[in-house]
Structures are given as structure tokens and as C-alpha cells.
Short mmCIF file of C-alpha atoms and ligand atoms in Angstrom, two decimals:
data_model
loop_
_atom_site.label_atom_id
_atom_site.label_comp_id
_atom_site.label_asym_id
_atom_site.label_seq_id
_atom_site.Cartn_x
_atom_site.Cartn_y
_atom_site.Cartn_z
CA MET X 1 11.86 9.45 14.56
CA THR X 2 13.28 6.12 16.25
CA SER X 3 16.46 6.54 18.61
CA ALA X 4 18.32 4.77 15.92
CA ASN X 5 17.55 7.40 13.42
CA VAL X 6 18.22 10.20 15.77
CA HIS X 7 21.43 8.75 16.33
CA ARG X 8 22.18 8.08 12.58
CA LEU X 9 21.45 11.63 11.99
CA ALA X 10 23.72 12.85 14.79
CA VAL X 11 26.41 10.89 13.47
CA ALA X 12 25.91 12.21 10.12
CA LEU X 13 25.94 15.59 11.19
CA LEU X 14 28.97 15.26 13.15
CA ALA X 15 30.67 13.59 10.42
CA ALA X 16 29.83 16.38 8.20
CA LEU X 17 31.28 18.82 10.66
CA LEU X 18 34.43 16.86 11.22
CA VAL X 19 34.92 16.01 7.37
CA GLY X 20 38.44 14.52 6.64
CA CYS X 21 38.75 13.28 10.35
CA HIS X 22 36.95 10.05 9.60
CA LYS X 23 37.44 6.84 7.60
CA SER X 24 35.70 6.83 4.27
CA GLY X 25 32.54 4.81 4.80
CA PRO X 26 30.39 3.04 2.03
CA GLY X 27 29.54 5.17 -1.00
CA GLU X 28 32.33 7.79 0.16
CA THR X 29 35.59 8.58 -1.81
CA ALA X 30 38.97 8.14 -0.06
CA ALA X 31 38.91 11.77 0.46
CA GLY X 32 35.86 11.17 2.74
CA ASP X 33 33.62 13.03 0.32
CA SER X 34 30.15 11.68 0.64
CA SER X 35 28.54 14.21 -1.40
CA SER X 36 26.07 12.72 -4.12
CA ALA X 37 28.55 14.03 -6.83
CA ALA X 38 31.24 11.98 -5.46
CA ARG X 39 29.60 9.10 -4.33
CA THR X 40 29.99 5.73 -5.72
CA LYS X 41 26.69 4.14 -4.68
CA ILE X 42 23.22 5.62 -5.20
CA ARG X 43 21.68 6.66 -2.05
CA VAL X 44 17.86 6.44 -1.60
CA GLY X 45 15.57 7.51 1.08
CA PHE X 46 12.36 5.36 1.50
CA SER X 47 9.41 6.50 3.68
CA GLN X 48 7.17 3.52 4.21
CA ILE X 49 3.75 3.87 5.76
CA GLY X 50 4.29 1.00 8.13
CA ALA X 51 3.74 -2.80 8.61
CA GLU X 52 -0.13 -2.89 9.30
CA SER X 53 -0.90 -5.79 6.62
CA ASP X 54 0.66 -8.64 5.03
CA TRP X 55 0.61 -6.58 1.68
CA ARG X 56 2.75 -3.89 3.36
CA LYS X 57 5.16 -6.35 4.78
CA ALA X 58 5.65 -8.06 1.27
CA ASN X 59 5.96 -4.39 -0.37
CA THR X 60 8.68 -3.44 2.04
CA GLU X 61 10.48 -6.95 1.69
CA SER X 62 10.40 -6.38 -2.32
CA ILE X 63 12.03 -2.96 -2.06
CA LYS X 64 14.76 -3.76 0.60
CA SER X 65 15.81 -7.02 -1.22
CA GLU X 66 15.79 -5.19 -4.87
CA ALA X 67 18.03 -2.33 -3.25
CA ALA X 68 20.40 -4.86 -1.64
CA ALA X 69 20.60 -6.95 -5.05
CA ARG X 70 21.68 -3.65 -6.95
CA GLY X 71 24.01 -2.45 -4.32
CA VAL X 72 21.71 0.74 -3.60
CA GLU X 73 22.38 2.34 -0.25
CA LEU X 74 18.82 2.16 1.16
CA ILE X 75 17.76 4.52 4.03
CA PHE X 76 14.56 2.94 5.20
CA SER X 77 11.94 4.82 7.64
CA ASP X 78 8.61 3.02 9.08
CA ALA X 79 6.22 5.60 9.96
CA GLN X 80 3.84 3.49 11.92
CA GLN X 81 1.03 4.68 9.61
CA LYS X 82 1.68 8.36 11.02
CA LYS X 83 1.88 11.13 8.50
CA GLU X 84 4.03 13.49 10.66
CA ASN X 85 6.68 10.47 11.14
CA GLN X 86 6.83 10.50 7.19
CA ILE X 87 7.34 14.18 7.02
CA LYS X 88 10.09 14.00 9.64
CA ALA X 89 11.72 11.16 7.75
CA LEU X 90 11.50 13.16 4.31
CA ARG X 91 13.17 16.32 5.91
CA ASN X 92 15.97 13.83 7.39
CA PHE X 93 16.56 12.64 3.76
CA ILE X 94 17.22 16.13 2.57
CA VAL X 95 19.85 16.50 5.25
CA GLN X 96 21.32 13.17 4.33
CA ASP X 97 21.71 14.49 0.80
CA VAL X 98 20.07 11.32 -0.88
CA ASP X 99 19.86 11.07 -4.47
CA VAL X 100 16.13 10.17 -4.93
CA ILE X 101 13.29 10.21 -2.18
CA VAL X 102 10.73 7.37 -2.46
CA LEU X 103 7.39 7.92 -0.61
CA ALA X 104 4.46 5.65 0.03
CA PRO X 105 2.11 8.33 1.56
CA VAL X 106 -0.33 7.07 4.22
CA VAL X 107 -2.92 9.76 2.97
CA LYS X 108 -3.39 11.84 -0.03
CA THR X 109 -3.20 15.34 1.46
CA GLY X 110 -1.04 17.30 3.56
CA TRP X 111 2.37 17.15 1.68
CA GLU X 112 2.94 20.17 -0.42
CA PRO X 113 5.16 22.26 2.04
CA VAL X 114 7.59 19.30 2.63
CA LEU X 115 7.54 18.19 -1.22
CA LYS X 116 8.36 21.83 -2.11
CA GLU X 117 11.23 21.72 0.18
CA ILE X 118 12.47 18.48 -1.46
CA ARG X 119 11.96 20.09 -4.88
CA ASP X 120 14.03 23.11 -3.75
CA ALA X 121 16.79 20.74 -2.51
CA GLY X 122 16.87 19.37 -6.43
CA ILE X 123 15.87 15.79 -5.12
CA PRO X 124 13.33 13.79 -7.18
CA VAL X 125 10.57 12.17 -5.67
CA VAL X 126 9.16 8.72 -6.67
CA LEU X 127 5.73 7.63 -5.31
CA THR X 128 5.18 3.98 -4.74
CA ASP X 129 1.61 2.27 -3.77
CA ARG X 130 -0.24 5.47 -3.21
CA ARG X 131 -0.45 9.06 -4.84
CA VAL X 132 -0.66 12.50 -3.37
CA GLU X 133 -2.79 15.21 -4.71
CA ASN X 134 0.42 17.32 -5.74
CA GLU X 135 1.09 15.90 -9.24
CA ASP X 136 3.62 18.66 -10.07
CA LEU X 137 5.73 17.70 -6.99
CA TYR X 138 6.64 14.02 -7.77
CA ARG X 139 8.30 12.59 -10.98
CA THR X 140 6.26 9.36 -11.24
CA PHE X 141 3.69 7.13 -9.46
CA ILE X 142 4.21 3.27 -9.50
CA GLY X 143 1.06 1.57 -8.37
CA ALA X 144 -2.30 0.13 -9.17
CA ASP X 145 -5.49 1.50 -10.58
CA PHE X 146 -7.55 1.32 -7.20
CA VAL X 147 -10.56 2.46 -9.01
CA GLU X 148 -10.61 -0.63 -11.26
CA GLU X 149 -9.57 -2.91 -8.36
CA GLY X 150 -12.93 -1.78 -6.90
CA ARG X 151 -14.93 -2.27 -10.05
CA ARG X 152 -13.38 -5.81 -10.41
CA ALA X 153 -14.53 -6.53 -6.74
CA ALA X 154 -18.08 -5.26 -7.54
CA ARG X 155 -18.43 -7.18 -10.83
CA TRP X 156 -17.48 -10.48 -9.23
CA LEU X 157 -20.20 -9.61 -6.47
CA VAL X 158 -22.80 -8.99 -9.01
CA ASP X 159 -21.96 -12.27 -10.83
CA ALA X 160 -21.91 -14.12 -7.73
CA THR X 161 -25.35 -12.88 -6.24
CA GLY X 162 -27.28 -12.40 -9.68
CA GLY X 163 -27.35 -8.59 -8.58
CA LYS X 164 -29.27 -9.04 -5.50
CA ALA X 165 -27.30 -8.63 -2.11
CA VAL X 166 -27.38 -6.79 1.37
CA ILE X 167 -23.82 -5.54 1.66
CA VAL X 168 -21.55 -4.16 4.33
CA GLU X 169 -18.29 -2.68 3.54
CA LEU X 170 -14.76 -2.50 5.53
CA GLU X 171 -13.05 0.67 4.25
CA GLY X 172 -9.27 1.22 4.42
CA THR X 173 -7.43 4.05 6.30
CA PRO X 174 -9.47 7.17 5.89
CA GLY X 175 -8.09 9.63 3.37
CA ALA X 176 -5.71 6.99 1.84
CA ASP X 177 -5.68 6.78 -2.03
CA PRO X 178 -6.68 3.10 -2.18
CA ALA X 179 -9.74 3.50 0.20
CA ILE X 180 -11.29 6.37 -1.60
CA ASP X 181 -10.64 4.74 -5.03
CA ARG X 182 -11.55 1.40 -4.18
CA LYS X 183 -14.92 2.73 -2.64
CA LYS X 184 -15.48 4.85 -5.65
CA GLY X 185 -14.89 1.89 -8.26
CA PHE X 186 -17.05 -0.60 -6.18
CA HIS X 187 -20.05 1.82 -5.99
CA GLU X 188 -19.67 3.03 -9.52
CA VAL X 189 -20.63 -0.56 -10.55
CA ILE X 190 -23.28 -1.52 -7.76
CA ALA X 191 -25.16 1.82 -8.36
CA GLN X 192 -26.31 0.00 -11.70
CA TYR X 193 -27.93 -2.72 -9.76
CA PRO X 194 -31.01 -1.51 -7.66
CA GLU X 195 -30.98 -4.76 -5.37
CA MET X 196 -27.43 -4.37 -4.46
CA LYS X 197 -27.48 -2.21 -1.29
CA VAL X 198 -24.65 -1.35 0.91
CA ILE X 199 -26.20 -0.79 4.36
CA LYS X 200 -23.15 -0.19 6.52
CA SER X 201 -19.67 1.19 5.69
CA GLN X 202 -16.71 1.79 8.21
CA SER X 203 -13.16 2.06 8.26
CA GLY X 204 -11.14 -1.26 9.53
CA GLU X 205 -7.69 0.82 9.15
CA PHE X 206 -6.49 -1.98 6.84
CA THR X 207 -5.90 -4.22 9.75
CA ARG X 208 -7.32 -7.46 10.92
CA ALA X 209 -7.92 -6.69 14.58
CA LYS X 210 -10.03 -3.66 13.52
CA GLY X 211 -11.53 -5.37 10.58
CA ARG X 212 -12.84 -8.08 13.14
CA GLU X 213 -14.13 -5.46 15.52
CA VAL X 214 -15.97 -3.65 13.00
CA MET X 215 -17.63 -6.81 11.49
CA GLU X 216 -18.65 -7.73 15.04
CA THR X 217 -20.63 -4.51 15.44
CA PHE X 218 -22.10 -4.99 12.08
CA LEU X 219 -23.36 -8.36 12.82
CA LYS X 220 -24.90 -7.27 16.17
CA SER X 221 -26.73 -4.43 14.66
CA PRO X 222 -30.57 -4.67 14.08
CA GLU X 223 -29.53 -5.20 10.30
CA GLY X 224 -27.00 -7.96 11.28
CA PRO X 225 -29.32 -10.91 10.27
CA SER X 226 -29.97 -9.53 6.81
CA ILE X 227 -26.31 -9.31 5.75
CA THR X 228 -25.55 -11.57 2.77
CA ALA X 229 -22.14 -9.94 1.53
CA LEU X 230 -19.12 -8.33 2.72
CA PHE X 231 -16.67 -6.01 0.69
CA ALA X 232 -13.33 -5.47 2.41
CA HIS X 233 -10.96 -2.85 0.85
CA ASN X 234 -7.99 -5.36 1.84
CA ASP X 235 -7.54 -9.09 2.71
CA ASP X 236 -6.43 -8.26 6.23
CA MET X 237 -9.66 -6.88 7.29
CA ALA X 238 -11.54 -9.68 5.46
CA LEU X 239 -9.71 -12.12 7.48
CA GLY X 240 -10.43 -10.53 10.77
CA ALA X 241 -14.11 -10.26 9.35
CA ILE X 242 -14.15 -13.98 8.69
CA GLN X 243 -13.13 -14.56 12.60
CA ALA X 244 -16.11 -12.50 13.35
CA ILE X 245 -18.57 -14.09 11.31
CA GLU X 246 -17.48 -17.56 12.69
CA GLU X 247 -17.76 -16.22 16.27
CA ALA X 248 -21.27 -15.43 15.47
CA GLY X 249 -21.93 -19.02 14.49
CA LEU X 250 -22.19 -18.40 10.79
CA LYS X 251 -20.18 -19.61 7.73
CA PRO X 252 -17.97 -17.10 6.01
CA GLY X 253 -18.08 -17.72 2.33
CA GLU X 254 -21.31 -19.38 2.35
CA ASP X 255 -24.04 -17.39 4.75
CA ILE X 256 -22.16 -14.29 3.88
CA LEU X 257 -19.97 -14.19 0.80
CA ILE X 258 -16.88 -12.20 0.98
CA VAL X 259 -14.84 -10.33 -1.73
CA SER X 260 -11.53 -8.44 -0.80
CA ILE X 261 -8.41 -6.91 -2.49
CA ASP X 262 -4.87 -7.69 -2.47
CA GLY X 263 -4.21 -11.24 -3.09
CA VAL X 264 -1.72 -12.00 -0.04
CA TYR X 265 -1.08 -15.73 0.84
CA ALA X 266 -3.31 -15.84 3.64
CA ALA X 267 -6.37 -14.95 1.50
CA PHE X 268 -5.41 -17.87 -0.85
CA GLU X 269 -5.48 -20.06 2.18
CA ALA X 270 -8.82 -18.81 3.32
CA MET X 271 -10.14 -19.38 -0.26
CA VAL X 272 -8.93 -23.04 -0.09
CA ALA X 273 -10.72 -23.42 3.24
CA GLY X 274 -13.72 -22.09 1.58
CA LYS X 275 -13.93 -18.90 3.90
CA LEU X 276 -13.22 -16.24 1.35
CA ASN X 277 -14.85 -16.30 -2.21
CA CYS X 278 -12.74 -13.71 -4.11
CA THR X 279 -9.57 -11.61 -3.80
CA VAL X 280 -8.62 -8.94 -6.26
CA GLU X 281 -4.87 -8.72 -6.76
CA CYS X 282 -2.96 -5.66 -5.82
CA ASN X 283 0.72 -6.31 -6.47
CA PRO X 284 2.93 -5.24 -3.95
CA LEU X 285 6.32 -6.50 -5.30
CA LEU X 286 7.19 -3.23 -6.72
CA GLY X 287 10.84 -3.44 -6.08
CA PRO X 288 12.15 -4.12 -9.67
CA GLN X 289 9.91 -1.51 -11.23
CA LEU X 290 11.06 0.89 -8.60
CA PHE X 291 14.72 0.63 -8.92
CA ASP X 292 14.55 0.53 -12.93
CA THR X 293 12.69 3.91 -12.64
CA ILE X 294 15.38 5.40 -10.26
CA GLU X 295 18.07 4.45 -12.66
CA ASP X 296 16.16 5.84 -15.62
CA ILE X 297 15.69 9.20 -13.56
CA LEU X 298 19.32 9.44 -12.53
CA ALA X 299 20.40 8.79 -16.10
CA GLY X 300 18.15 11.85 -17.27
CA ARG X 301 15.76 9.44 -19.18
CA ASP X 302 12.07 10.65 -19.13
CA VAL X 303 9.63 8.51 -17.10
CA PRO X 304 5.79 8.25 -17.50
CA LYS X 305 3.69 10.07 -14.68
CA TRP X 306 1.97 6.66 -13.73
CA ILE X 307 3.57 3.22 -13.96
CA LYS X 308 0.76 1.07 -13.57
CA THR X 309 1.09 -2.58 -11.87
CA GLU X 310 -0.62 -5.38 -13.81
CA GLU X 311 -3.12 -7.46 -11.61
CA GLY X 312 -5.61 -10.36 -11.88
CA VAL X 313 -8.60 -11.65 -10.10
CA PHE X 314 -8.71 -15.02 -8.05
CA THR X 315 -11.66 -17.04 -6.83
CA ARG X 316 -12.24 -19.81 -4.25
CA GLU X 317 -12.87 -22.14 -7.24
CA THR X 318 -9.24 -22.20 -8.56
CA ALA X 319 -7.47 -21.34 -5.43
CA ALA X 320 -5.91 -24.74 -4.60
CA GLU X 321 -3.73 -24.59 -7.92
CA ASP X 322 -3.33 -20.85 -7.68
CA ILE X 323 -1.79 -20.93 -4.22
CA LYS X 324 1.05 -22.94 -5.41
CA HIS X 325 2.19 -20.09 -7.62
CA ARG X 326 1.88 -17.22 -5.18
CA ARG X 327 4.98 -15.13 -4.43
CA TYR X 328 3.75 -13.12 -1.43
C1 GZL U 1 -2.49 -0.89 -1.65
C2 GZL U 1 -1.94 -0.66 -0.14
C3 GZL U 1 -2.97 -0.99 0.81
C4 GZL U 1 -3.15 -2.44 0.83
C5 GZL U 1 -3.29 -2.83 2.29
O1 GZL U 1 -1.71 -0.50 -2.66
O2 GZL U 1 -1.73 0.80 -0.17
O3 GZL U 1 -2.32 -0.65 2.17
O4 GZL U 1 -4.34 -2.99 0.06
C6 GZL U 1 -2.14 -1.90 2.73
O5 GZL U 1 -3.21 -4.22 2.67
O6 GZL U 1 -2.28 -1.71 4.22
#
């Protein structure tokens, strides 16, 4: 937990002990009562994974700006891709008596104890972006169908190669919902094509730096010269791999076809430059849907277990026009 958060928690705890001796703050009644029952503003705790990719930064910006636009008190925590930091933040949200907890879980497992503490505190949980395995411990998941994203990437590659390719795969964070499901969807499709072979697959942690490093090792391996295609679980790793391919004296997008997922602006720039062939969109702009859902929950309305985001597939051929309309 950052020193700022420790400070904030200490102040909040002190204020709770000295109730009546402090000025009413935002969301408190004149009597200094900041309990959820008396508060005038919705208070939401949001545990975000980190800032590892352009997708993540756009996701954070969408949620922060929507909270500000709606006058919601957002308590934001950046976990720097560490589950233990997310768990600490979730426990702090209970102490801070938030109305709703929003969680983007870095991995799928290991959440049951803290989610049960939150349930026992009577605070609803909304998952954004990624799921956890405990379906009974959250109200809804707002996010993409990662298996379908993997299928879409594979279908494009089959069409682009006529069903014949030597593929390397850059996987996302081990144990993360999108990494598990994008891999599942991709391999489900290429399994139907005997001449589509994945010869190497390794995690690039969803980052450019790691994507470049792993792609470099793929290219330097004995099988390196045989590689004709790359499937990257996100655009940031694909952009790092493009650097490695160029450093090896090869032409990305030509010598090695590249398909990735997210649809961030830098991916469209790479497609306009001819270095990336296809990106499967994964919409990070979840802010409006998230706060509509929070309002429904607090008003006692039912919400579906999965609020699916709508997405497209974009290729190099139309990128020069498409890039004009991108919002992230
Ligand atoms: C997908 C999201 C993934 C993105 C990456 O919903 O969880 O995490 O694909 C990001 O860019 O790091």
C-alpha cells in the first residue's frame, strides 16, 4: 500500500475515533456522519491491476473520468500487477465503508477469503475486465468474451495464410482470465487446420518490454528461421515483438504476419505502417457501463451475471481510415 494510502487510512481511522471533532468533508452530513446511510455521494472502491499496457491506461482513464462526471467518490488503488496489493486494497475498502467495490482481478484464483469478508460486510462486488472463479461472490462481470477474441484472431490468421503457418505465441500474464481464454479460443480454431502449428508459446506479461525480449529468444532459437506468424495476446507485446523482428533484419507484417488483441491506438499506427496485420478489439472504455450497473445495484435492480462488451476486428487494409475514429 502506498504511503499516501496509509496516510489516508490513518486519517480516516482517526476521524472515525474523533467523530464530531472534524469539519464535515465531501459526502458527509453537517453532523459529520460519513456512514453510507447518511452520505450524499456514492463511495466506490476500485482495485485496478496496474498500468502495464495502453489498454490498462485507457481502462483506468475511462473509469476515473466517468466517476468524476457522475460525482461519485472513487477510491482508486493501483496494484502494480500484484494480487497481494489488490487484497490489501479490498480490505481497506471495507474499513472505509464503501458502497460498492469494483475489482479487476490480476489472476483468476485466490480471492475467496477476501471476497467472503466483503460479502459479510454487506458490500456488493462488481468485476470489470477479468473474472475470478468464485461466481457466487460477485454481482456481475463487465467485460469481453476472451475465448471469442482468441477464435477471431485464429480465423483471421487461417484466412491470411490459407491454413498453413509456423506460429509463435506471446501469452499474457500466467493465470489471468484473458490469457487463459484467448489461448483456448485460438487453439480451438487452429486445431482444425493440421498445417497451422504453434511451435513456441511463452508469457510476455502483457508488456512491450517482455514481448520484445521473448520474441528475440524465439527468433534466435534453432526454429527461428521457420517462423511465419505471431499471435500476441495483446497489442503491447506485439509492438515489442515488432521491434525484435526488425532488429533481426526481418520485415514485420511481411516476413512474419502478426495478429494481436486490444485495438489500442498504437496498434492502428503499426497497421498503417504495415508492421502489424490485424488487431482484435477488446474495449477498455468500461466506465459508462460500470457506473450504470452500480446505480442499478444500489437502486435494488437486478443485473445480469455477465455484461458483455461489443467488439470488432480491424486489419491493416482499412487502418488508415479506421484510425481516425479510434477513442483509445
Ligand atoms: C483484457 C485485459 C488485458 C489486455 C492487456 O481485458 O485484461 O490486460 O488485453 C491488459 O493489454 O494488460
